XYZ file of C-alpha atoms in Angstrom:
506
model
C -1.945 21.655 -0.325
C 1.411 20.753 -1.160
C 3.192 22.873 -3.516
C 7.082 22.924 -2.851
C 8.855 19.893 -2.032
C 13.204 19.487 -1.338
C 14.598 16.251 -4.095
C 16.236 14.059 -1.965
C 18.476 11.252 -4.241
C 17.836 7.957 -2.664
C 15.448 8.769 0.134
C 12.405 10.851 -1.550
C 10.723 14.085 -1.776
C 9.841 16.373 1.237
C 9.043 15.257 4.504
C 6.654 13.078 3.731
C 6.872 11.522 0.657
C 9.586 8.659 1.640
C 11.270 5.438 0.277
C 10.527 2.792 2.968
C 6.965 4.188 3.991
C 4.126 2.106 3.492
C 1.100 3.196 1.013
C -0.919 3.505 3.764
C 0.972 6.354 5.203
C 1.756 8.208 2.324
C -2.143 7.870 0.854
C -3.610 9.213 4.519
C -1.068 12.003 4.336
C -2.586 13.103 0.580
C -5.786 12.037 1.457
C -5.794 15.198 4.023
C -5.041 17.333 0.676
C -8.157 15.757 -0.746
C -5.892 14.943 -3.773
C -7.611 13.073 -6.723
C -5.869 9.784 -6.857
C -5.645 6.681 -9.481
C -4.536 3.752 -8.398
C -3.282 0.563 -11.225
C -3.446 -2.662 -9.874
C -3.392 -6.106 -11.370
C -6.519 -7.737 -11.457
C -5.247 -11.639 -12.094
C -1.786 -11.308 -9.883
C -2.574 -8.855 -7.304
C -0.525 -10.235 -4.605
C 2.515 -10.361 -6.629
C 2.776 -7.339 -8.849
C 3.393 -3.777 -7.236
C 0.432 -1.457 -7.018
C 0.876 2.411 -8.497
C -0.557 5.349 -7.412
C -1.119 8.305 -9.517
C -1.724 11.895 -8.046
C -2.786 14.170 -10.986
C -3.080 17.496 -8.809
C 0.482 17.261 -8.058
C 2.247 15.382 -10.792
C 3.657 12.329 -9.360
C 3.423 8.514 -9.375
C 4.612 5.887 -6.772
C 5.038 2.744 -7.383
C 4.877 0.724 -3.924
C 5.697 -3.530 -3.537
C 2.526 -5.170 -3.001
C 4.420 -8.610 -1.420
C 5.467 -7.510 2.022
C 4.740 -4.306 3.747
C 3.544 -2.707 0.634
C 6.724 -0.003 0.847
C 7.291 2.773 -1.640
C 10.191 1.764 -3.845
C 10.132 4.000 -6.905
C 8.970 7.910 -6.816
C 8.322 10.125 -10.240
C 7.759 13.286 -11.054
C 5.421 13.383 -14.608
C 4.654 16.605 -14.732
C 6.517 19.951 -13.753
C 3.607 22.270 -13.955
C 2.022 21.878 -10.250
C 4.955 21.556 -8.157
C 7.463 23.752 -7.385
C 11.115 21.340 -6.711
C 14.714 22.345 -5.592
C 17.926 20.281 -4.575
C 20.046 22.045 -1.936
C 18.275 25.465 -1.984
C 18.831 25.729 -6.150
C 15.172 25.873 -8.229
C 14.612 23.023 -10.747
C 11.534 24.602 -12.087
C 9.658 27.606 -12.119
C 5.968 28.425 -11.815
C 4.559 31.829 -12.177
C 1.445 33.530 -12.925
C 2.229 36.491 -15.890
C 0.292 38.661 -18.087
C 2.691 37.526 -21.178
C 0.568 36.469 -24.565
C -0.593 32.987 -24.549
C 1.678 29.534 -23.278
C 0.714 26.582 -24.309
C 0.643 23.201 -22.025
C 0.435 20.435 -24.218
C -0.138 16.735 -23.020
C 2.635 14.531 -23.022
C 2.794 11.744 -25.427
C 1.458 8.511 -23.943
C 0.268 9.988 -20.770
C -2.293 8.892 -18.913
C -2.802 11.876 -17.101
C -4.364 14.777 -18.517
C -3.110 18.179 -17.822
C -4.767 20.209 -16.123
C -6.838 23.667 -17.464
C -4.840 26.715 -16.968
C -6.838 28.993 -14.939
C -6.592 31.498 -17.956
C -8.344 29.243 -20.098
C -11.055 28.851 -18.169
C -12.292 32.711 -18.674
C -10.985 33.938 -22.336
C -10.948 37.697 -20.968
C -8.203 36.773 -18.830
C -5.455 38.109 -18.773
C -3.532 35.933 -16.141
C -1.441 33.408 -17.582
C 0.737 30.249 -15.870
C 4.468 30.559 -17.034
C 6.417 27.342 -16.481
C 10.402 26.887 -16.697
C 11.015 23.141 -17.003
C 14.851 21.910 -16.003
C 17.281 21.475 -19.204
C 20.060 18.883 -19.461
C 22.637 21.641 -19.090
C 21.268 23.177 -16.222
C 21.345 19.677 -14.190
C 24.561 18.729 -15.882
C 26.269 21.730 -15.293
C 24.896 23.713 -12.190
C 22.352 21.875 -9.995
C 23.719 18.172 -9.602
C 27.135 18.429 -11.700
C 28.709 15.844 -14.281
C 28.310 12.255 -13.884
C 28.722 8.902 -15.964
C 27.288 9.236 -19.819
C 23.377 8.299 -20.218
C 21.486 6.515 -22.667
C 20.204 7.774 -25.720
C 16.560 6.293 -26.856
C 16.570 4.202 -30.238
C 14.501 6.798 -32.240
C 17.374 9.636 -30.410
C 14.639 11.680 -29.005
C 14.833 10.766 -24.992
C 18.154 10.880 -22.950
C 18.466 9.033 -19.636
C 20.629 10.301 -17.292
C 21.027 8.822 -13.861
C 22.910 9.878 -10.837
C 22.945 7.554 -7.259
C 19.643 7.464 -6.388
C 18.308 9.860 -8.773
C 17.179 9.593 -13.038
C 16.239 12.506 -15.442
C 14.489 11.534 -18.508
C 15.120 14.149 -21.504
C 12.553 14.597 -24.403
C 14.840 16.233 -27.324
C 12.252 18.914 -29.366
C 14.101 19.492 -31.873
C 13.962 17.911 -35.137
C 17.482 19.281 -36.588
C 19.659 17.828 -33.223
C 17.364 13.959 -33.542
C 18.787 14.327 -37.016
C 22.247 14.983 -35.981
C 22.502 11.910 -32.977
C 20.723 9.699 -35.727
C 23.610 10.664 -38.355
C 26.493 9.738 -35.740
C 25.734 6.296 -36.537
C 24.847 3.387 -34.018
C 28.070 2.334 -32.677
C 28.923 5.711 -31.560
C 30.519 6.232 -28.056
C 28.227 7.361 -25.185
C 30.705 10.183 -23.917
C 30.110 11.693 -28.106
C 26.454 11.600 -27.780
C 26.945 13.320 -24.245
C 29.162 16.165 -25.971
C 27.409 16.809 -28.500
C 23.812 17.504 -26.257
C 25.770 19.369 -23.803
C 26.993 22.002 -26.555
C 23.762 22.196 -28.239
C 23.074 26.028 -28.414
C 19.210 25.901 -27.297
C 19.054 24.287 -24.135
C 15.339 24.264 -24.109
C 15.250 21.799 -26.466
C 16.867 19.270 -24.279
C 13.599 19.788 -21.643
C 13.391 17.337 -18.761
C 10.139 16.056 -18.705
C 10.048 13.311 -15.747
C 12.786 12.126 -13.075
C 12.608 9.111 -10.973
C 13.602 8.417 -6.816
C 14.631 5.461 -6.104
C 17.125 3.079 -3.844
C 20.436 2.165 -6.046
C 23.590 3.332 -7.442
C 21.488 3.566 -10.977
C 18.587 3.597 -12.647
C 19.656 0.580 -14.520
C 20.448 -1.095 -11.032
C 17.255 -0.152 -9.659
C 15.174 -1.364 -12.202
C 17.597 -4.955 -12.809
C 16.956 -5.546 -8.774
C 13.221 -4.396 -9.051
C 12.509 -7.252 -11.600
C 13.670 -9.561 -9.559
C 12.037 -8.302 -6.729
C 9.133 -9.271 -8.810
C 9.465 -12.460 -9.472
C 11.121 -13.154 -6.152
C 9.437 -10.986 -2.989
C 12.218 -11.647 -0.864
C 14.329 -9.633 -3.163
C 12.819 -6.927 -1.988
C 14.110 -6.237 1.182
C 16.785 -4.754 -0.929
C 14.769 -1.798 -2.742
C 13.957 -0.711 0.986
C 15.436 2.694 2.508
C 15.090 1.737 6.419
C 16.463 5.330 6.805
C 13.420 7.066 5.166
C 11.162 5.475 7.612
C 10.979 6.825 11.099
C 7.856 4.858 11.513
C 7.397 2.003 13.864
C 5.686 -0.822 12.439
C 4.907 -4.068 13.130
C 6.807 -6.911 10.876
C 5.464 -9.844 11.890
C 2.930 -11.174 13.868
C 2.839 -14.884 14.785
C -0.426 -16.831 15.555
C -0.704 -20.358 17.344
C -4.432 -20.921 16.972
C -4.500 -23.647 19.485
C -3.377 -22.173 22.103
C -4.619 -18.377 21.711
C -1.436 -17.234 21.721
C -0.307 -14.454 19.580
C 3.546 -12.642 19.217
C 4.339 -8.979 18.224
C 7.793 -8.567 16.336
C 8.318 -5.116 16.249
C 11.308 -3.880 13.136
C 14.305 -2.936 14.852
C 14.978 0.903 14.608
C 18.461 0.443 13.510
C 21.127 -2.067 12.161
C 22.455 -2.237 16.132
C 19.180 -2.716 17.622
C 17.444 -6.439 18.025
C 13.727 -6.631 16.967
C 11.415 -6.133 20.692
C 8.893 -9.117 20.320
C 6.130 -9.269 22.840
C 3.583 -11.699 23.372
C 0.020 -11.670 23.936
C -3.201 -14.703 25.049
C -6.501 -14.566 24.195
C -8.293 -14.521 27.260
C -5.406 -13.477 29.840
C -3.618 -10.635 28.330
C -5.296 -7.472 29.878
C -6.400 -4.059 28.440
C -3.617 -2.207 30.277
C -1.136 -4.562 28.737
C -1.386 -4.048 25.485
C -2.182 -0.097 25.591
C 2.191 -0.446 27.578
C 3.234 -2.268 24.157
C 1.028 -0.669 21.196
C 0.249 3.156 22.644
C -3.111 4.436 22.773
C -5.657 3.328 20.178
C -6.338 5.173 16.821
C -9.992 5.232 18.040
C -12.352 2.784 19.878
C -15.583 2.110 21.159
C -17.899 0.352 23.317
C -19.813 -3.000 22.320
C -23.293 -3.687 24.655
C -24.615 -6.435 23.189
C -23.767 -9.558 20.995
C -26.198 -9.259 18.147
C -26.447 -12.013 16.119
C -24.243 -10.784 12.676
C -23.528 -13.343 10.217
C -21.202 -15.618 10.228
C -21.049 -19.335 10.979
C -18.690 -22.370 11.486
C -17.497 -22.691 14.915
C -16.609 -26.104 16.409
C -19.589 -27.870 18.187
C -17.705 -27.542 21.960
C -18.572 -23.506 21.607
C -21.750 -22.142 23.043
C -22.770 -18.504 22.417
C -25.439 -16.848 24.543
C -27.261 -14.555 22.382
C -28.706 -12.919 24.972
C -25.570 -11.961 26.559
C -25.244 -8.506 27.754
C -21.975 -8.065 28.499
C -19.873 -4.582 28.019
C -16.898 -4.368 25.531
C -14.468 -2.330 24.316
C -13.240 -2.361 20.756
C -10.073 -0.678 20.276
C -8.994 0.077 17.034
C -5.124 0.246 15.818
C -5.092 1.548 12.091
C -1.667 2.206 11.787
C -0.583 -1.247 12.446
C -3.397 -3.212 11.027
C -5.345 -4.192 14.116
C -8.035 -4.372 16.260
C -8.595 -5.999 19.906
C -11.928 -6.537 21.652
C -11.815 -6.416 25.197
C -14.508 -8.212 27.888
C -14.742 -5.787 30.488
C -16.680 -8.130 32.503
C -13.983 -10.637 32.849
C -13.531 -11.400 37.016
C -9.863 -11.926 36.118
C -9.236 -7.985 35.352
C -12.467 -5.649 36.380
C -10.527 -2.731 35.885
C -8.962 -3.269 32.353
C -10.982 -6.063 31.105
C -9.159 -8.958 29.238
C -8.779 -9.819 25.316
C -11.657 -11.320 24.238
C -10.622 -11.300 20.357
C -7.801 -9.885 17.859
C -8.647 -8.882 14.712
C -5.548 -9.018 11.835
C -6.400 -7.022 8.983
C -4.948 -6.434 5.036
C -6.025 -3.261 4.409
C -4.399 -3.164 1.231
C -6.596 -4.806 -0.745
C -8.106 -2.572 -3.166
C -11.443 -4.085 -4.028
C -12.668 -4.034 -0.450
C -14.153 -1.706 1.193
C -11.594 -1.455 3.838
C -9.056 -0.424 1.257
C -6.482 1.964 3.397
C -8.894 2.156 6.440
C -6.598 -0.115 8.224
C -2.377 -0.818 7.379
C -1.126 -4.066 6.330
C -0.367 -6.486 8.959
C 1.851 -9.101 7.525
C 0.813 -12.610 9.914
C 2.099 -16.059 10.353
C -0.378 -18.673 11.625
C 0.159 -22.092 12.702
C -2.298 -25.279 14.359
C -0.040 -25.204 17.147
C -1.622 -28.475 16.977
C 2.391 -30.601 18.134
C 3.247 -27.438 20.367
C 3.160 -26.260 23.762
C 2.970 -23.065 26.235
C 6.810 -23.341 26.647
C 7.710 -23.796 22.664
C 4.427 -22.268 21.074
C 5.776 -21.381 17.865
C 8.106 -24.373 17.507
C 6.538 -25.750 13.960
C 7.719 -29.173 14.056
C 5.408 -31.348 11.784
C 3.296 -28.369 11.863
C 1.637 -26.098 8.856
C 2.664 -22.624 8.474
C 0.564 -20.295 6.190
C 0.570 -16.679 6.437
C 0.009 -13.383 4.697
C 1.298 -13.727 1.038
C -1.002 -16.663 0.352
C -4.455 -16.684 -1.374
C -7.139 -18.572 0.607
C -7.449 -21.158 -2.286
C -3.483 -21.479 -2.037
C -3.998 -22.258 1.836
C -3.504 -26.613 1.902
C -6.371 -28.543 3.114
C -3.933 -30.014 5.818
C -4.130 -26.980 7.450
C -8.186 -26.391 7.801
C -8.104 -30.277 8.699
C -5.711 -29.961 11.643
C -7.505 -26.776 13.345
C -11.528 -28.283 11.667
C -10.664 -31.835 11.975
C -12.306 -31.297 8.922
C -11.829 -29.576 5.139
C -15.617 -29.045 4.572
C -15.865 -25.054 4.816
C -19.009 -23.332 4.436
C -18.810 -20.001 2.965
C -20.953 -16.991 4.376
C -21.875 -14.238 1.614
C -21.329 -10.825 2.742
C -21.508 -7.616 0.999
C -20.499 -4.519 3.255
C -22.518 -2.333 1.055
C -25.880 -3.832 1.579
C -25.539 -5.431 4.830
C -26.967 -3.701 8.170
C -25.649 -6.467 10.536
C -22.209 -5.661 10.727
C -19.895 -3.786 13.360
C -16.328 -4.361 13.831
C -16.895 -7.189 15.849
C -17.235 -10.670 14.436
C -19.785 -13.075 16.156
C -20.256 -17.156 15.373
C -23.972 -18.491 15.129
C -24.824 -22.367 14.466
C -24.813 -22.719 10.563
C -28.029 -24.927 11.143
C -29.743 -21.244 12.654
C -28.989 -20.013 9.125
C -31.616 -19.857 6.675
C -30.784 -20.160 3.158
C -33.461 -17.415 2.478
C -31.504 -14.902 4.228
C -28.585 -14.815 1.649
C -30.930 -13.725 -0.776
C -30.601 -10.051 0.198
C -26.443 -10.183 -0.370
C -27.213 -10.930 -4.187
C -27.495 -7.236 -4.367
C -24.395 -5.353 -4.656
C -23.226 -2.012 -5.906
C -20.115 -1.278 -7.822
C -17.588 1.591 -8.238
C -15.357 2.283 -11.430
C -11.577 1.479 -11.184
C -8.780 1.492 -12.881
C -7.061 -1.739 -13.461
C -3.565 -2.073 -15.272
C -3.311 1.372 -15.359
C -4.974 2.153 -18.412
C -8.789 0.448 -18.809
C -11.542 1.194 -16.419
C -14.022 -1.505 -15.265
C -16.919 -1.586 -13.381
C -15.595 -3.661 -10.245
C -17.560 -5.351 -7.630
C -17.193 -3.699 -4.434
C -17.613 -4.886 -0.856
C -18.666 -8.458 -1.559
C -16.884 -10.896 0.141
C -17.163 -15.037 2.113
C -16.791 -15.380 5.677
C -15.652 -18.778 6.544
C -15.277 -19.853 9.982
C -13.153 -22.081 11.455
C -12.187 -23.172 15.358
C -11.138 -20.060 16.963
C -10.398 -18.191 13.876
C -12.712 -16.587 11.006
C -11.641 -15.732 7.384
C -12.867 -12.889 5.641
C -12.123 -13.293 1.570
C -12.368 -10.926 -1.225
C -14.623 -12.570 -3.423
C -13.163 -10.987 -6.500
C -9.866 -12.042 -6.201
C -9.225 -14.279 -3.242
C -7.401 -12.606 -1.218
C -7.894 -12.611 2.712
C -8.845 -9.091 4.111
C -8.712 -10.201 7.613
C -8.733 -12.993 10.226
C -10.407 -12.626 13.346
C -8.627 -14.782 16.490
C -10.493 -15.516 18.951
């Protein structure tokens, strides 16, 4: 359980909790604290608004950008009561357990988190009671961070903003007689008076702190004038990121040329004076050993003895599938970066490694599927490779490019025509939660050995409540999705909200 964390301006909080580090990182590293978490969403735009995550147990929300690598780009603290903080060694607030007369914790105003019961409460002949000490304006103005550029004062005078490079603390004024006061100084009245007079208020606990914000910027004003455009443009944000704060090595693109099998790992360079390390990979010559030099041991994997028949359709009529094959495989499994290979250990090219068989790209930052943080975010690029060659494989020429940002339904039928020959798809209904025919391998069966009866058992499906634009929940659909398969590739789409949780090359 985490219960003292170091602020760091412009980078995060702790070890752990980091600008730059994916959601799937920092949720895994809670998740191991069994925190209670609530995550907001949009239902309509999900691709293109950020996703927020709320812990409860400890106070804080992230907000992470849902366009790229699904980073963390804004951290704040809501709630002092469950977290102890400090900024170079000096306290910002105090918890304690005390056999004082009663303390009251109320809710904040338009919170959507309820506080948690004191454990005094719970038993009435208690005597143990939770003392909290919440950071003042003076205290942060004066002692732990020192003076900086005036704030802003809210319209109604009862919240101050201050900000500092990389760091905001929002104020809630408590006292009637000093709102009165700011409100009587009239509206035109210079920031630097407003400042004064707050700083030289007698009761200092009435100037409370009651959140502060991490973030990437000089401001909070700059931060939040970059995020929106980050919004509206996801390039932008590339900007919000803190390359510093993450020591992790990801993968930042990966390039497909479906007609040649052929498959390219950019790796993010380290640093501003090292070049990206791209490798490249081919279905059905790369070995085993080969990728374990480039991607490290697996996050777990498994062996695959048979090829049951699962459920999906749509190959092209040149492939034949034995479904009495026996063959050995290995699936290995690479959660971290949003992967998985499947490797035919039978192959006569490489008996002792095996050779790729089939690469699995997943999104595992879809929320409404039942993968949902099981596997990272790969971000992909695919193209026909229908005008290219072995030497130039990802030259696109008069070629189609689509990759991970895209809907299905915003994928053009050019595309499915040049890898089809065709723009006729036939969806498979699967629901992960009722299903018993389905591994992490992905077979292909003749849609004409598919009877239309046996969809009727996917009409079934459970659901699980969520929380959806952060403040209504709705009984969601979970784990139903289409399969669509295409010549050496297969989709699988959310059905909710259309948005591809992985592709399996093969």
């Amino acid at each position: 359980m985490i219960t003292n964390a170091s602020i760091v301006p412009g980078e995060g909080l702790g070890n752990s909790i980091r600008l730059g580090r994916s959601m799937y990182s920092i949720i895994n590293s809670l998740d191991r604290f069994h925190y209670r978490m609530k995550i907001s969403y949009s239902e309509k735009h999900y691709l293109e608004t950020p996703i927020t995550v709320t812990v409860p147990d400890i106070g804080l929300r992230m907000v992470f950008e849902n366009s790229d690598k699904q980073e963390l780009v804004l951290i704040e603290v809501i709630d002092f009561k469950s977290l102890k903080l400090n900024y170079n060694g000096i306290n910002l607030n105090d918890i304690a357990e005390n056999t004082k007369d009663t303390y009251e914790i109320e809710a904040q105003e338009n919170s959507d988190i309820v506080p948690t019961v004191p454990k005094w409460a719970e038993n009435e002949d208690s005597q143990q009671r939770t003392n909290i000490t919440l950071p003042n304006l003076k205290q942060i103005y004066n002692q732990t961070f020192g003076p900086t550029y005036p704030g802003k004062l809210s319209k109604n005078s009862d919240y101050y903003t201050l900000s500092y490079p990389g760091i905001s603390f929002k104020f809630k004024i408590n006292s009637n007689e000093l709102i009165n006061k700011l409100i009587g100084l009239g509206t035109n009245v210079n920031d630097n008076t407003i400042l004064s007079k707050l700083l030289n208020w007698d009761k200092s606990s009435d100037i409370a702190c009651e959140s502060l914000s991490i973030y990437s910027g000089s401001s909070w004003e700059n931060f939040y004038e970059t995020f929106q455009r980050s919004i509206l443009d996801s390039k932008q944000t590339t900007k919000l990121r803190n390359k510093a704060s993450s020591s992790a090595i990801h993968i930042s693109k990966l390039l497909v040329n479906l007609k040649l099998g052929i498959i390219k790992l950019i790796f993010e360079a380290t640093s501003d004076k090292n070049r990206p390390q791209e490798y490249v990979i081919k279905i059905g010559e790369t070995t085993q050993q080969e990728v374990l030099n480039i991607l490290g041991s697996p996050d777990d994997y498994f062996n695959k003895f048979d090829s049951r028949l699962l459920i999906h359709n749509h190959l092209s009529k040149s492939f034949k599938i034995d479904l009495h094959d026996n063959s050995i495989y290995k699936f290995h499994n690479y959660f971290r970066f949003g992967l998985d290979f499947l490797y035919d250990l039978n192959s006569s090219k490489s008996k002792s490694t095996g050779v790729l068989k089939k690469l699995i790209i997943h999104n595992g930052g879809i929320i409404e599927s039942l993968d949902f943080m099981k596997w990272n975010k790969c971000n992909w690029q695919l193209i026909s490779g229908q005008y290219s060659d072995t030497a130039h494989p990802f030259e696109l020429q008069d070629d189609i490019s689509i990759d991970s940002s895209m809907y299905f339904n915003d994928i053009p039928p050019e595309f499915f025509n040049k890898i089809e020959g065709n723009t006729s798809l036939r969806p498979v209904l699967l629901n992960r939660n009722e299903t018993e025919f389905i591994d992490n391998d992905l077979d292909i069966i003749n849609p004409d050995e598919i009877s239309d009866n046996n969809n009727t058992i996917l009409e079934k499906h459970s659901s699980r409540d969520s929380t959806v634009s952060g403040h209504t929940s709705k009984t969601k659909t979970w784990g139903q999705s289409k399969l669509i398969g295409c010549n050496r590739c297969i989709w699988e789409v959310v059905e909710s909200n259309g948005c591809i949780t992985s592709i399996t090359i093969f």
